[in-house]
Amino acid sequence: MILKIVKYPEPVLEQAGEVVTEFNDELRKFIANLFETMYASQGIGLAAQQVGVPKRVTVIDLSQGKDPEQKLVLVNPTVIHREGKQYEEEGCLSFPEIREKISRAAKVKVRAQNEKGEWFEMDGEELLSRAFQHEIDHLDGILFIFRMSALKRNLNLRKIRKLQSEGKW
Ligand code: NI
């Protein structure tokens, strides 16, 4: 089922997610819906907050549905190691039309549970590292505009207000 993606400034986007403790069919159905919703919007990552659910669940697929091996489910994830720097353009399904360069760690290691509740660790570099950091930020209620310089953030907030006033947001 395709869920509705909420846009900034929906308050749930700035809410930290609750830790998931039940690994049941309801969770697995929710995860399947997150993938379906993400693919329908051509995204490479989607966090629960973006469909209005403040829980620590996110999905990532850099192949956008083309390679089943790249489907990643992260439940209760944390970044346990960061290394280096990268500065590349980033977007977010909750901020359509906004793209901005954001500074992130070049490499990260994450620790998370899968949809069955099993813990695993995974390394990511480049785009995958960026996706891990962007999505785990969502689970903490942190949005990419808050990772921009104040100048860029204000320019983008102004752009959003203009789009809102034109009924295009
Ligand atoms: Ni996002």
PDB file of C-alpha atoms and ligand atoms in Angstrom:
ATOM      1  CA  MET A   1       0.000   0.000   0.000  1.00  0.00           C
ATOM      2  CA  ILE A   2       1.339   3.432  -0.915  1.00  0.00           C
ATOM      3  CA  LEU A   3       1.336   5.721   2.117  1.00  0.00           C
ATOM      4  CA  LYS A   4       1.138   9.506   2.103  1.00  0.00           C
ATOM      5  CA  ILE A   5       4.541  11.202   2.433  1.00  0.00           C
ATOM      6  CA  VAL A   6       4.357  14.200   4.740  1.00  0.00           C
ATOM      7  CA  LYS A   7       6.197  17.378   3.876  1.00  0.00           C
ATOM      8  CA  TYR A   8       8.012  19.922   5.996  1.00  0.00           C
ATOM      9  CA  PRO A   9       6.872  21.547   8.325  1.00  0.00           C
ATOM     10  CA  GLU A  10       4.692  18.621   9.484  1.00  0.00           C
ATOM     11  CA  PRO A  11       5.625  18.357  13.227  1.00  0.00           C
ATOM     12  CA  VAL A  12       6.080  14.553  13.150  1.00  0.00           C
ATOM     13  CA  LEU A  13       9.196  15.089  10.999  1.00  0.00           C
ATOM     14  CA  GLU A  14      10.936  16.729  13.955  1.00  0.00           C
ATOM     15  CA  GLN A  15       9.877  14.069  16.435  1.00  0.00           C
ATOM     16  CA  ALA A  16      12.438  11.479  17.553  1.00  0.00           C
ATOM     17  CA  GLY A  17      11.251   7.958  16.767  1.00  0.00           C
ATOM     18  CA  GLU A  18      10.249   5.440  19.418  1.00  0.00           C
ATOM     19  CA  VAL A  19      12.366   2.321  19.753  1.00  0.00           C
ATOM     20  CA  VAL A  20      10.726  -0.701  18.087  1.00  0.00           C
ATOM     21  CA  THR A  21      10.257  -3.640  20.462  1.00  0.00           C
ATOM     22  CA  GLU A  22       7.718  -5.819  18.601  1.00  0.00           C
ATOM     23  CA  PHE A  23       8.965  -7.620  15.507  1.00  0.00           C
ATOM     24  CA  ASN A  24       5.628  -8.872  14.244  1.00  0.00           C
ATOM     25  CA  ASP A  25       3.593  -9.058  11.044  1.00  0.00           C
ATOM     26  CA  GLU A  26       2.369  -5.511  11.577  1.00  0.00           C
ATOM     27  CA  LEU A  27       5.965  -4.242  11.483  1.00  0.00           C
ATOM     28  CA  ARG A  28       6.784  -6.323   8.401  1.00  0.00           C
ATOM     29  CA  LYS A  29       3.679  -4.998   6.630  1.00  0.00           C
ATOM     30  CA  PHE A  30       4.676  -1.436   7.545  1.00  0.00           C
ATOM     31  CA  ILE A  31       8.180  -2.042   6.125  1.00  0.00           C
ATOM     32  CA  ALA A  32       6.704  -3.419   2.879  1.00  0.00           C
ATOM     33  CA  ASN A  33       4.556  -0.280   2.640  1.00  0.00           C
ATOM     34  CA  LEU A  34       7.610   1.941   3.208  1.00  0.00           C
ATOM     35  CA  PHE A  35       9.388   0.261   0.266  1.00  0.00           C
ATOM     36  CA  GLU A  36       6.322   0.568  -1.965  1.00  0.00           C
ATOM     37  CA  THR A  37       5.900   4.244  -1.056  1.00  0.00           C
ATOM     38  CA  MET A  38       9.595   4.983  -1.591  1.00  0.00           C
ATOM     39  CA  TYR A  39       9.646   3.291  -5.019  1.00  0.00           C
ATOM     40  CA  ALA A  40       6.494   5.148  -6.092  1.00  0.00           C
ATOM     41  CA  SER A  41       8.339   8.431  -5.413  1.00  0.00           C
ATOM     42  CA  GLN A  42      11.695   7.321  -6.924  1.00  0.00           C
ATOM     43  CA  GLY A  43      13.451   7.749  -3.592  1.00  0.00           C
ATOM     44  CA  ILE A  44      16.505   5.887  -2.315  1.00  0.00           C
ATOM     45  CA  GLY A  45      15.571   6.137   1.370  1.00  0.00           C
ATOM     46  CA  LEU A  46      12.452   6.652   3.450  1.00  0.00           C
ATOM     47  CA  ALA A  47      12.025   6.963   7.211  1.00  0.00           C
ATOM     48  CA  ALA A  48       8.886   6.152   9.233  1.00  0.00           C
ATOM     49  CA  GLN A  49       8.461   9.816  10.274  1.00  0.00           C
ATOM     50  CA  GLN A  50       8.001  10.694   6.598  1.00  0.00           C
ATOM     51  CA  VAL A  51       4.761   8.709   6.528  1.00  0.00           C
ATOM     52  CA  GLY A  52       3.673  10.178   9.859  1.00  0.00           C
ATOM     53  CA  VAL A  53       4.876   7.370  12.143  1.00  0.00           C
ATOM     54  CA  PRO A  54       7.485   8.343  14.790  1.00  0.00           C
ATOM     55  CA  LYS A  55       9.255   4.980  15.069  1.00  0.00           C
ATOM     56  CA  ARG A  56      12.862   3.995  14.525  1.00  0.00           C
ATOM     57  CA  VAL A  57      12.379   2.259  11.164  1.00  0.00           C
ATOM     58  CA  THR A  58      13.871   3.189   7.813  1.00  0.00           C
ATOM     59  CA  VAL A  59      14.370   1.575   4.415  1.00  0.00           C
ATOM     60  CA  ILE A  60      17.086   2.260   1.841  1.00  0.00           C
ATOM     61  CA  ASP A  61      17.558   0.980  -1.709  1.00  0.00           C
ATOM     62  CA  LEU A  62      20.157   2.728  -3.848  1.00  0.00           C
ATOM     63  CA  SER A  63      19.040   0.650  -6.861  1.00  0.00           C
ATOM     64  CA  GLN A  64      15.452   2.002  -6.574  1.00  0.00           C
ATOM     65  CA  GLY A  65      13.967  -1.482  -6.814  1.00  0.00           C
ATOM     66  CA  LYS A  66      16.225  -2.808  -9.582  1.00  0.00           C
ATOM     67  CA  ASP A  67      18.434  -5.033  -7.410  1.00  0.00           C
ATOM     68  CA  PRO A  68      16.796  -6.981  -4.545  1.00  0.00           C
ATOM     69  CA  GLU A  69      20.202  -7.341  -2.853  1.00  0.00           C
ATOM     70  CA  GLN A  70      20.322  -3.602  -2.254  1.00  0.00           C
ATOM     71  CA  LYS A  71      17.091  -3.526  -0.233  1.00  0.00           C
ATOM     72  CA  LEU A  72      18.036  -2.502   3.300  1.00  0.00           C
ATOM     73  CA  VAL A  73      15.816  -2.452   6.365  1.00  0.00           C
ATOM     74  CA  LEU A  74      17.173  -0.672   9.427  1.00  0.00           C
ATOM     75  CA  VAL A  75      15.236  -0.953  12.680  1.00  0.00           C
ATOM     76  CA  ASN A  76      16.573   0.899  15.744  1.00  0.00           C
ATOM     77  CA  PRO A  77      19.780   1.865  13.868  1.00  0.00           C
ATOM     78  CA  THR A  78      22.668   3.898  15.202  1.00  0.00           C
ATOM     79  CA  VAL A  79      25.869   5.123  13.599  1.00  0.00           C
ATOM     80  CA  ILE A  80      28.672   3.511  15.600  1.00  0.00           C
ATOM     81  CA  HIS A  81      31.642   4.793  13.595  1.00  0.00           C
ATOM     82  CA  ARG A  82      32.282   7.773  11.303  1.00  0.00           C
ATOM     83  CA  GLU A  83      35.295   8.489   9.142  1.00  0.00           C
ATOM     84  CA  GLY A  84      36.345  11.242   6.743  1.00  0.00           C
ATOM     85  CA  LYS A  85      34.227  13.893   5.061  1.00  0.00           C
ATOM     86  CA  GLN A  86      32.129  14.209   1.911  1.00  0.00           C
ATOM     87  CA  TYR A  87      30.239  17.243   0.627  1.00  0.00           C
ATOM     88  CA  GLU A  88      27.626  16.310  -1.977  1.00  0.00           C
ATOM     89  CA  GLU A  89      24.150  17.273  -3.068  1.00  0.00           C
ATOM     90  CA  GLU A  90      21.268  15.783  -1.138  1.00  0.00           C
ATOM     91  CA  GLY A  91      17.492  15.761  -1.452  1.00  0.00           C
ATOM     92  CA  CYS A  92      14.600  14.528   0.678  1.00  0.00           C
ATOM     93  CA  LEU A  93      11.112  13.283  -0.241  1.00  0.00           C
ATOM     94  CA  SER A  94       9.680  15.562   2.479  1.00  0.00           C
ATOM     95  CA  PHE A  95      11.292  18.578   0.720  1.00  0.00           C
ATOM     96  CA  PRO A  96      10.359  18.228  -2.951  1.00  0.00           C
ATOM     97  CA  GLU A  97      12.439  20.447  -5.266  1.00  0.00           C
ATOM     98  CA  ILE A  98      14.997  21.275  -2.568  1.00  0.00           C
ATOM     99  CA  ARG A  99      18.539  20.049  -3.248  1.00  0.00           C
ATOM    100  CA  GLU A 100      21.595  21.243  -1.405  1.00  0.00           C
ATOM    101  CA  LYS A 101      25.144  20.187  -0.699  1.00  0.00           C
ATOM    102  CA  ILE A 102      25.475  18.770   2.811  1.00  0.00           C
ATOM    103  CA  SER A 103      28.612  17.809   4.702  1.00  0.00           C
ATOM    104  CA  ARG A 104      28.565  14.186   5.906  1.00  0.00           C
ATOM    105  CA  ALA A 105      31.035  11.543   7.002  1.00  0.00           C
ATOM    106  CA  ALA A 106      32.616   9.739   4.041  1.00  0.00           C
ATOM    107  CA  LYS A 107      32.304   6.312   5.678  1.00  0.00           C
ATOM    108  CA  VAL A 108      30.112   5.061   8.484  1.00  0.00           C
ATOM    109  CA  LYS A 109      29.401   1.821  10.261  1.00  0.00           C
ATOM    110  CA  VAL A 110      25.835   1.303  11.427  1.00  0.00           C
ATOM    111  CA  ARG A 111      24.370  -1.157  13.890  1.00  0.00           C
ATOM    112  CA  ALA A 112      20.702  -2.038  13.454  1.00  0.00           C
ATOM    113  CA  GLN A 113      18.080  -4.763  13.679  1.00  0.00           C
ATOM    114  CA  ASN A 114      16.438  -6.355  10.666  1.00  0.00           C
ATOM    115  CA  GLU A 115      12.697  -6.964  10.350  1.00  0.00           C
ATOM    116  CA  LYS A 116      13.039 -10.130  12.453  1.00  0.00           C
ATOM    117  CA  GLY A 117      14.817  -8.279  15.258  1.00  0.00           C
ATOM    118  CA  GLU A 118      18.277  -9.738  14.512  1.00  0.00           C
ATOM    119  CA  TRP A 119      21.170  -7.324  15.093  1.00  0.00           C
ATOM    120  CA  PHE A 120      23.717  -6.683  12.335  1.00  0.00           C
ATOM    121  CA  GLU A 121      26.461  -4.212  11.480  1.00  0.00           C
ATOM    122  CA  MET A 122      27.081  -2.750   8.061  1.00  0.00           C
ATOM    123  CA  ASP A 123      29.610  -0.387   6.509  1.00  0.00           C
ATOM    124  CA  GLY A 124      28.682   2.265   4.000  1.00  0.00           C
ATOM    125  CA  GLU A 125      30.754   4.572   1.806  1.00  0.00           C
ATOM    126  CA  GLU A 126      29.884   7.480  -0.473  1.00  0.00           C
ATOM    127  CA  LEU A 127      26.165   7.498  -1.351  1.00  0.00           C
ATOM    128  CA  LEU A 128      25.293   4.628   1.011  1.00  0.00           C
ATOM    129  CA  SER A 129      27.078   6.394   3.871  1.00  0.00           C
ATOM    130  CA  ARG A 130      25.132   9.551   3.025  1.00  0.00           C
ATOM    131  CA  ALA A 131      21.822   7.645   2.926  1.00  0.00           C
ATOM    132  CA  PHE A 132      22.535   5.998   6.297  1.00  0.00           C
ATOM    133  CA  GLN A 133      23.268   9.380   7.892  1.00  0.00           C
ATOM    134  CA  HIS A 134      20.298  11.152   6.276  1.00  0.00           C
ATOM    135  CA  GLU A 135      17.808   8.418   7.257  1.00  0.00           C
ATOM    136  CA  ILE A 136      19.119   7.901  10.797  1.00  0.00           C
ATOM    137  CA  ASP A 137      18.898  11.679  11.246  1.00  0.00           C
ATOM    138  CA  HIS A 138      15.184  11.405  10.314  1.00  0.00           C
ATOM    139  CA  LEU A 139      14.703   8.836  13.088  1.00  0.00           C
ATOM    140  CA  ASP A 140      16.185  11.369  15.520  1.00  0.00           C
ATOM    141  CA  GLY A 141      13.868  14.093  14.180  1.00  0.00           C
ATOM    142  CA  ILE A 142      16.745  15.903  12.453  1.00  0.00           C
ATOM    143  CA  LEU A 143      16.083  17.241   8.953  1.00  0.00           C
ATOM    144  CA  PHE A 144      18.666  17.968   6.290  1.00  0.00           C
ATOM    145  CA  ILE A 145      17.873  21.693   6.297  1.00  0.00           C
ATOM    146  CA  PHE A 146      19.333  21.765   9.814  1.00  0.00           C
ATOM    147  CA  ARG A 147      22.590  20.364   8.399  1.00  0.00           C
ATOM    148  CA  MET A 148      22.902  23.312   5.967  1.00  0.00           C
ATOM    149  CA  SER A 149      24.546  26.639   6.694  1.00  0.00           C
ATOM    150  CA  ALA A 150      22.163  29.212   8.188  1.00  0.00           C
ATOM    151  CA  LEU A 151      22.344  31.153   4.931  1.00  0.00           C
ATOM    152  CA  LYS A 152      21.298  28.196   2.749  1.00  0.00           C
ATOM    153  CA  ARG A 153      18.671  27.118   5.267  1.00  0.00           C
ATOM    154  CA  ASN A 154      17.059  30.566   5.216  1.00  0.00           C
ATOM    155  CA  LEU A 155      17.117  30.703   1.408  1.00  0.00           C
ATOM    156  CA  ASN A 156      15.415  27.300   1.235  1.00  0.00           C
ATOM    157  CA  LEU A 157      12.861  28.167   3.929  1.00  0.00           C
ATOM    158  CA  ARG A 158      11.996  31.271   1.904  1.00  0.00           C
ATOM    159  CA  LYS A 159      11.635  29.147  -1.242  1.00  0.00           C
ATOM    160  CA  ILE A 160       9.300  26.772   0.655  1.00  0.00           C
ATOM    161  CA  ARG A 161       7.163  29.665   1.918  1.00  0.00           C
ATOM    162  CA  LYS A 162       6.894  31.000  -1.629  1.00  0.00           C
ATOM    163  CA  LEU A 163       5.835  27.572  -2.952  1.00  0.00           C
ATOM    164  CA  GLN A 164       3.321  27.276  -0.079  1.00  0.00           C
ATOM    165  CA  SER A 165       1.807  30.669  -0.900  1.00  0.00           C
ATOM    166  CA  GLU A 166       1.442  29.564  -4.530  1.00  0.00           C
ATOM    167  CA  GLY A 167      -0.243  26.319  -3.428  1.00  0.00           C
ATOM    168  CA  LYS A 168       2.618  24.260  -4.886  1.00  0.00           C
ATOM    169  CA  TRP A 169       3.868  22.700  -1.623  1.00  0.00           C
TER     170      TRP A 169
HETATM  171 NI    NI B   1      14.763  12.646   3.887  1.00  0.00          NI
END
